[in-house]
Amino acid sequence: MSAAAQAGTAPAARATRATTPETEPAVPLTPRWWFRPVPLARIAVFRVIAYLFIPIDVFVTTSWVRAHAEVPTDWYAPLLIGRLLHLPTPTHTVVLVVQWALVVAAVAAATGRAPRLLGLAVFLLYAEWMVIAMSYGKVDHDRIAFLVALALLPTIGRARFRDRRSSEAAGFAMAAVLVAVMLTYFLAAWAKIRFGGWDWPTGATIARAVVRRGSVFSDWTLDVPYLLPAVQWAMVFGELAAPLLLLVRTDRMRVGLVLFLLSFHVITFLGLGIVFLPHCIAILSIAPWERLRGVRRRITPAPAPTAATG
């Protein structure tokens, strides 16, 4: 039977949708799971989001990094990677060159041109920007998944909004970002238990944060007995359950997961003024962007021709 005839039957179409490589079941962390193909149109959308976020990050989210250009270089205590690679000391000139080179490269990469060359440049410059940021006594944990995304986007190559193809390279990249997102949550719980013990959930960590940084959305929680300890227990167990994220498979599950994770960070921001924007951008890689109406209209294949009748 021809491919056109098979596509014309409803049962066959349903079977094809049920067993499409992007949605077929696979045991997490097995080769079949790591290289499950992902539509290139999804990469095209996420690439624009990730690269255009970088100027926002440089000038808004981490604008304080620019201030390191004005401090004595003696204060610079490079991270391990900075010591191993003998990265330059962030003098005034070095900081400004990295800042503007990163912004220009990111905007250029967002166009989709020279995805490997520009993508690699963005990753290296952003990694150096993070070394400059975190080598003065403060290391944030919300950058790992975003750095993984920037490292692997160049390995995919060209991806356009109207691209109908799926790619195992894209699948590996998005699987790696998902693992990094999962580990960010799981290792956060491990750190709480390691350094705070099982007394952390019964302590006053969130209460102290509300006292210091609370808002109208969170101040009332101080008057509700046992609420904040219950929230802390929920956080620990929720973060320990993060490996369940690896089971996401269908587009509906992906959308639900993205909305759930982003809602958690929105609530945290409204209550405590804390938001992990680079991590939230990495979370967006999970979404099936190829299903957006405008993108989907471009990538939907033309209907198969019907067989001629004699």
Coordinates of C-alpha atoms in Angstrom, one line a residue:
M1 CA 0.0 0.0 0.0
S2 CA 1.3 3.4 -0.9
A3 CA 2.2 6.0 1.8
A4 CA -0.6 8.3 0.5
A5 CA -3.2 5.5 0.8
Q6 CA -2.0 4.7 4.3
A7 CA -2.2 8.4 5.3
G8 CA -5.8 8.5 4.0
T9 CA -7.2 6.0 6.5
A10 CA -8.2 7.2 9.9
P11 CA -7.0 4.2 11.9
A12 CA -3.6 4.3 10.2
A13 CA -3.4 8.0 10.9
R14 CA -4.2 7.5 14.6
A15 CA -1.6 4.7 14.8
T16 CA 1.0 7.0 13.3
R17 CA 0.2 9.8 15.8
A18 CA 0.3 7.3 18.7
T19 CA 3.7 6.0 17.7
T20 CA 5.4 9.1 16.4
P21 CA 9.1 9.2 17.5
E22 CA 8.6 12.4 19.4
T23 CA 6.0 10.9 21.7
E24 CA 6.8 7.2 21.8
P25 CA 7.5 5.9 25.4
A26 CA 11.2 5.5 26.3
V27 CA 12.9 4.7 29.6
P28 CA 14.5 7.9 30.9
L29 CA 18.3 8.2 30.4
T30 CA 18.5 5.3 27.9
P31 CA 19.9 6.0 24.4
R32 CA 16.4 5.8 23.0
W33 CA 15.3 8.5 25.4
W34 CA 18.3 10.8 24.9
F35 CA 18.0 10.8 21.2
R36 CA 14.2 10.9 20.8
P37 CA 13.8 13.3 17.8
V38 CA 12.5 16.8 18.4
P39 CA 10.9 19.0 15.7
L40 CA 13.4 21.6 14.5
A41 CA 10.7 24.3 14.5
R42 CA 10.7 24.0 18.3
I43 CA 14.4 24.7 18.3
A44 CA 13.9 27.7 16.1
V45 CA 11.5 29.3 18.5
F46 CA 13.4 28.4 21.6
R47 CA 16.6 29.7 20.1
V48 CA 15.1 33.1 19.6
I49 CA 13.8 33.2 23.2
A50 CA 17.1 32.1 24.7
Y51 CA 19.3 34.5 22.7
L52 CA 17.1 37.5 23.0
F53 CA 16.9 37.0 26.8
I54 CA 20.7 37.5 27.0
P55 CA 20.6 41.4 26.5
I56 CA 17.8 41.5 29.2
D57 CA 20.0 39.4 31.5
V58 CA 23.1 41.5 30.9
F59 CA 21.4 44.9 31.3
V60 CA 18.6 44.1 33.8
T61 CA 18.9 40.7 35.6
T62 CA 22.6 40.8 36.2
S63 CA 23.4 44.4 35.6
W64 CA 25.4 44.3 38.8
V65 CA 28.1 42.3 36.9
R66 CA 29.1 45.5 35.1
A67 CA 30.1 46.9 38.5
H68 CA 32.9 44.4 38.7
A69 CA 34.7 46.5 36.1
E70 CA 35.1 49.2 38.8
V71 CA 36.4 47.1 41.7
P72 CA 40.1 46.3 42.5
T73 CA 41.3 43.2 40.6
D74 CA 42.6 41.8 43.9
W75 CA 39.0 41.0 44.9
Y76 CA 38.8 38.6 42.0
A77 CA 38.8 35.0 43.2
P78 CA 38.2 33.0 40.0
L79 CA 36.0 29.9 40.0
L80 CA 37.7 26.5 39.4
I81 CA 37.0 26.8 35.7
G82 CA 38.6 30.2 35.6
R83 CA 41.7 28.9 37.2
L84 CA 41.9 25.8 35.0
L85 CA 41.5 27.8 31.8
H86 CA 43.6 30.7 33.0
L87 CA 40.8 33.1 32.1
P88 CA 41.8 36.8 32.0
T89 CA 41.4 38.9 35.2
P90 CA 38.3 41.1 34.7
T91 CA 39.8 44.5 34.4
H92 CA 37.7 47.4 33.3
T93 CA 38.4 46.8 29.6
V94 CA 37.8 43.0 29.8
V95 CA 34.4 43.4 31.5
L96 CA 33.2 46.0 28.9
V97 CA 34.5 43.9 25.9
V98 CA 32.8 40.7 27.2
Q99 CA 29.6 42.6 27.9
W100 CA 29.2 44.2 24.5
A101 CA 30.6 41.3 22.5
L102 CA 28.1 39.0 24.3
V103 CA 25.1 41.3 23.5
V104 CA 26.0 41.7 19.9
A105 CA 26.7 38.0 19.4
A106 CA 23.4 37.1 21.1
V107 CA 21.3 39.4 18.9
A108 CA 23.1 38.1 15.8
A109 CA 22.6 34.5 16.8
A110 CA 18.8 35.1 17.3
T111 CA 18.5 35.7 13.6
G112 CA 19.4 32.1 13.0
R113 CA 22.4 32.9 10.8
A114 CA 25.6 30.9 11.3
P115 CA 24.0 29.0 14.1
R116 CA 27.1 27.0 15.0
L117 CA 29.6 29.8 14.9
L118 CA 27.5 32.5 16.6
G119 CA 26.0 30.0 19.0
L120 CA 29.4 28.9 20.1
A121 CA 30.5 32.5 20.5
V122 CA 27.4 33.2 22.7
F123 CA 28.1 30.3 24.9
L124 CA 31.7 31.1 25.5
L125 CA 31.1 34.8 26.1
Y126 CA 28.1 34.0 28.5
A127 CA 30.2 31.5 30.3
E128 CA 32.9 34.1 30.8
W129 CA 30.3 36.6 31.9
M130 CA 29.2 34.1 34.5
V131 CA 32.8 33.6 35.7
I132 CA 33.1 37.3 36.1
A133 CA 29.8 37.4 38.0
M134 CA 30.4 34.5 40.4
S135 CA 34.0 35.0 41.2
Y136 CA 33.5 37.5 44.0
G137 CA 32.0 35.2 46.7
K138 CA 28.5 34.6 45.3
V139 CA 27.5 31.6 43.1
D140 CA 23.9 31.3 41.9
H141 CA 22.4 27.9 41.1
D142 CA 19.8 29.2 38.6
R143 CA 22.2 29.4 35.6
I144 CA 23.2 25.7 35.0
A145 CA 20.3 24.7 32.8
F146 CA 20.5 27.9 30.8
L147 CA 24.2 27.3 30.3
V148 CA 23.5 23.8 29.1
A149 CA 21.0 25.1 26.6
L150 CA 23.5 27.7 25.3
A151 CA 26.2 25.0 25.0
L152 CA 24.1 22.6 23.0
L153 CA 22.1 24.9 20.7
P154 CA 25.0 25.3 18.4
T155 CA 25.3 21.5 18.0
I156 CA 21.9 21.3 16.3
G157 CA 22.7 23.5 13.3
R158 CA 20.1 25.3 11.2
A159 CA 16.5 25.3 12.4
R160 CA 13.8 27.4 10.9
F161 CA 10.2 28.2 12.0
R162 CA 8.8 26.4 8.9
D163 CA 11.1 23.4 9.2
R164 CA 9.1 20.1 9.0
R165 CA 12.0 17.9 10.0
S166 CA 12.7 16.3 13.4
S167 CA 16.3 15.8 14.6
E168 CA 18.0 13.5 17.0
A169 CA 20.6 16.1 17.7
A170 CA 17.8 18.5 18.7
G171 CA 16.3 15.7 20.8
F172 CA 19.6 15.2 22.7
A173 CA 20.0 18.9 23.3
M174 CA 16.5 19.3 24.7
A175 CA 16.9 16.1 26.8
A176 CA 20.1 17.5 28.3
V177 CA 18.4 20.7 29.2
L178 CA 15.5 18.8 30.8
V179 CA 18.0 16.8 32.9
A180 CA 19.7 20.1 33.9
V181 CA 16.4 21.5 34.9
M182 CA 15.6 18.4 36.9
L183 CA 19.0 18.4 38.7
T184 CA 18.6 22.0 39.6
Y185 CA 15.5 21.1 41.7
F186 CA 16.8 17.8 43.0
L187 CA 20.2 19.1 44.1
A188 CA 18.5 22.0 45.7
A189 CA 16.7 19.5 48.0
W190 CA 19.9 17.6 48.5
A191 CA 21.7 20.8 49.6
K192 CA 18.9 21.6 52.0
I193 CA 19.2 18.2 53.6
R194 CA 23.0 18.1 53.5
F195 CA 23.5 21.5 55.2
G196 CA 20.3 22.0 57.2
G197 CA 19.4 18.4 57.9
W198 CA 15.8 17.3 58.3
D199 CA 15.4 20.3 60.6
W200 CA 15.3 22.5 57.5
P201 CA 11.6 21.9 56.7
T202 CA 10.6 22.6 60.3
G203 CA 12.8 25.7 60.6
A204 CA 12.0 29.4 59.8
T205 CA 13.7 29.8 56.5
I206 CA 10.7 31.0 54.5
A207 CA 9.4 32.9 57.6
R208 CA 12.6 34.8 57.7
A209 CA 12.5 35.5 54.0
V210 CA 8.9 36.8 54.3
V211 CA 10.0 39.1 57.2
R212 CA 12.9 40.5 55.1
R213 CA 11.4 40.5 51.6
G214 CA 7.7 39.8 52.0
S215 CA 4.9 41.5 50.1
V216 CA 1.2 41.9 50.4
F217 CA 0.9 38.5 48.8
S218 CA 2.9 36.8 51.5
D219 CA 2.8 38.8 54.7
W220 CA -0.4 37.2 55.8
T221 CA 1.3 33.7 55.9
L222 CA 3.1 34.7 59.1
D223 CA -0.2 34.7 60.9
V224 CA -1.2 31.2 59.8
P225 CA 0.2 28.5 62.2
Y226 CA 2.1 25.7 60.6
L227 CA 1.5 27.0 57.0
L228 CA 5.1 27.9 56.2
P229 CA 6.6 24.7 57.7
A230 CA 4.1 22.8 55.6
V231 CA 5.2 24.7 52.5
Q232 CA 8.9 23.9 53.3
W233 CA 8.1 20.2 53.6
A234 CA 6.2 20.4 50.3
M235 CA 9.3 22.1 48.7
V236 CA 11.7 19.4 49.9
F237 CA 9.5 16.5 48.8
G238 CA 8.6 18.2 45.5
E239 CA 12.3 18.8 44.7
L240 CA 13.2 15.3 45.6
A241 CA 10.5 14.1 43.2
A242 CA 12.0 16.1 40.4
P243 CA 13.3 13.0 38.5
L244 CA 9.6 12.5 37.6
L245 CA 10.1 15.4 35.1
L246 CA 12.0 13.0 32.9
L247 CA 8.7 11.1 32.2
V248 CA 7.2 13.9 30.3
R249 CA 6.4 12.8 26.8
T250 CA 3.2 14.1 25.2
D251 CA 2.7 17.7 24.2
R252 CA -0.1 18.1 26.7
M253 CA 2.2 16.9 29.5
R254 CA 4.9 19.3 28.3
V255 CA 2.5 22.3 28.4
G256 CA 1.2 21.3 31.8
L257 CA 4.7 20.9 33.2
V258 CA 5.9 24.2 31.9
L259 CA 2.8 26.0 33.3
F260 CA 3.3 24.2 36.7
L261 CA 7.0 25.1 37.0
L262 CA 6.5 28.7 35.9
S263 CA 3.6 29.2 38.2
F264 CA 5.8 28.1 41.1
H265 CA 8.4 30.7 40.2
V266 CA 5.8 33.4 39.7
I267 CA 4.3 32.7 43.1
T268 CA 7.8 32.9 44.6
F269 CA 8.5 36.2 42.9
L270 CA 5.2 37.7 44.1
G271 CA 5.7 36.5 47.6
L272 CA 9.4 37.0 48.1
G273 CA 10.7 39.0 45.2
I274 CA 12.9 36.2 44.1
V275 CA 12.9 34.9 40.6
F276 CA 15.3 32.6 38.7
L277 CA 14.9 34.0 35.2
P278 CA 17.6 32.1 33.4
H279 CA 16.2 28.9 34.8
C280 CA 12.7 29.9 33.7
I281 CA 14.0 30.4 30.2
A282 CA 15.5 26.9 30.3
I283 CA 12.1 25.6 31.4
L284 CA 10.6 27.1 28.2
S285 CA 12.7 24.6 26.1
I286 CA 10.2 21.9 27.3
A287 CA 7.3 23.5 25.6
P288 CA 6.1 22.3 22.1
W289 CA 6.6 25.6 20.4
E290 CA 6.0 24.1 17.0
R291 CA 2.3 23.9 17.8
L292 CA 1.9 27.7 18.0
R293 CA -0.7 28.7 15.4
G294 CA 1.7 30.8 13.3
V295 CA 4.5 28.3 13.4
R296 CA 2.2 25.3 12.9
R297 CA 0.6 26.9 9.8
R298 CA 4.0 27.1 8.3
I299 CA 5.2 23.6 9.1
T300 CA 2.0 21.6 8.4
P301 CA 2.7 19.5 5.3
A302 CA 0.5 19.7 2.3
P303 CA -2.1 17.0 2.1
A304 CA -1.1 13.9 0.3
P305 CA -2.4 13.6 -3.3
T306 CA -5.2 11.2 -3.9
A307 CA -4.7 8.3 -6.2
A308 CA -6.0 8.8 -9.7
T309 CA -9.0 6.8 -10.7
G310 CA -9.3 5.1 -14.1

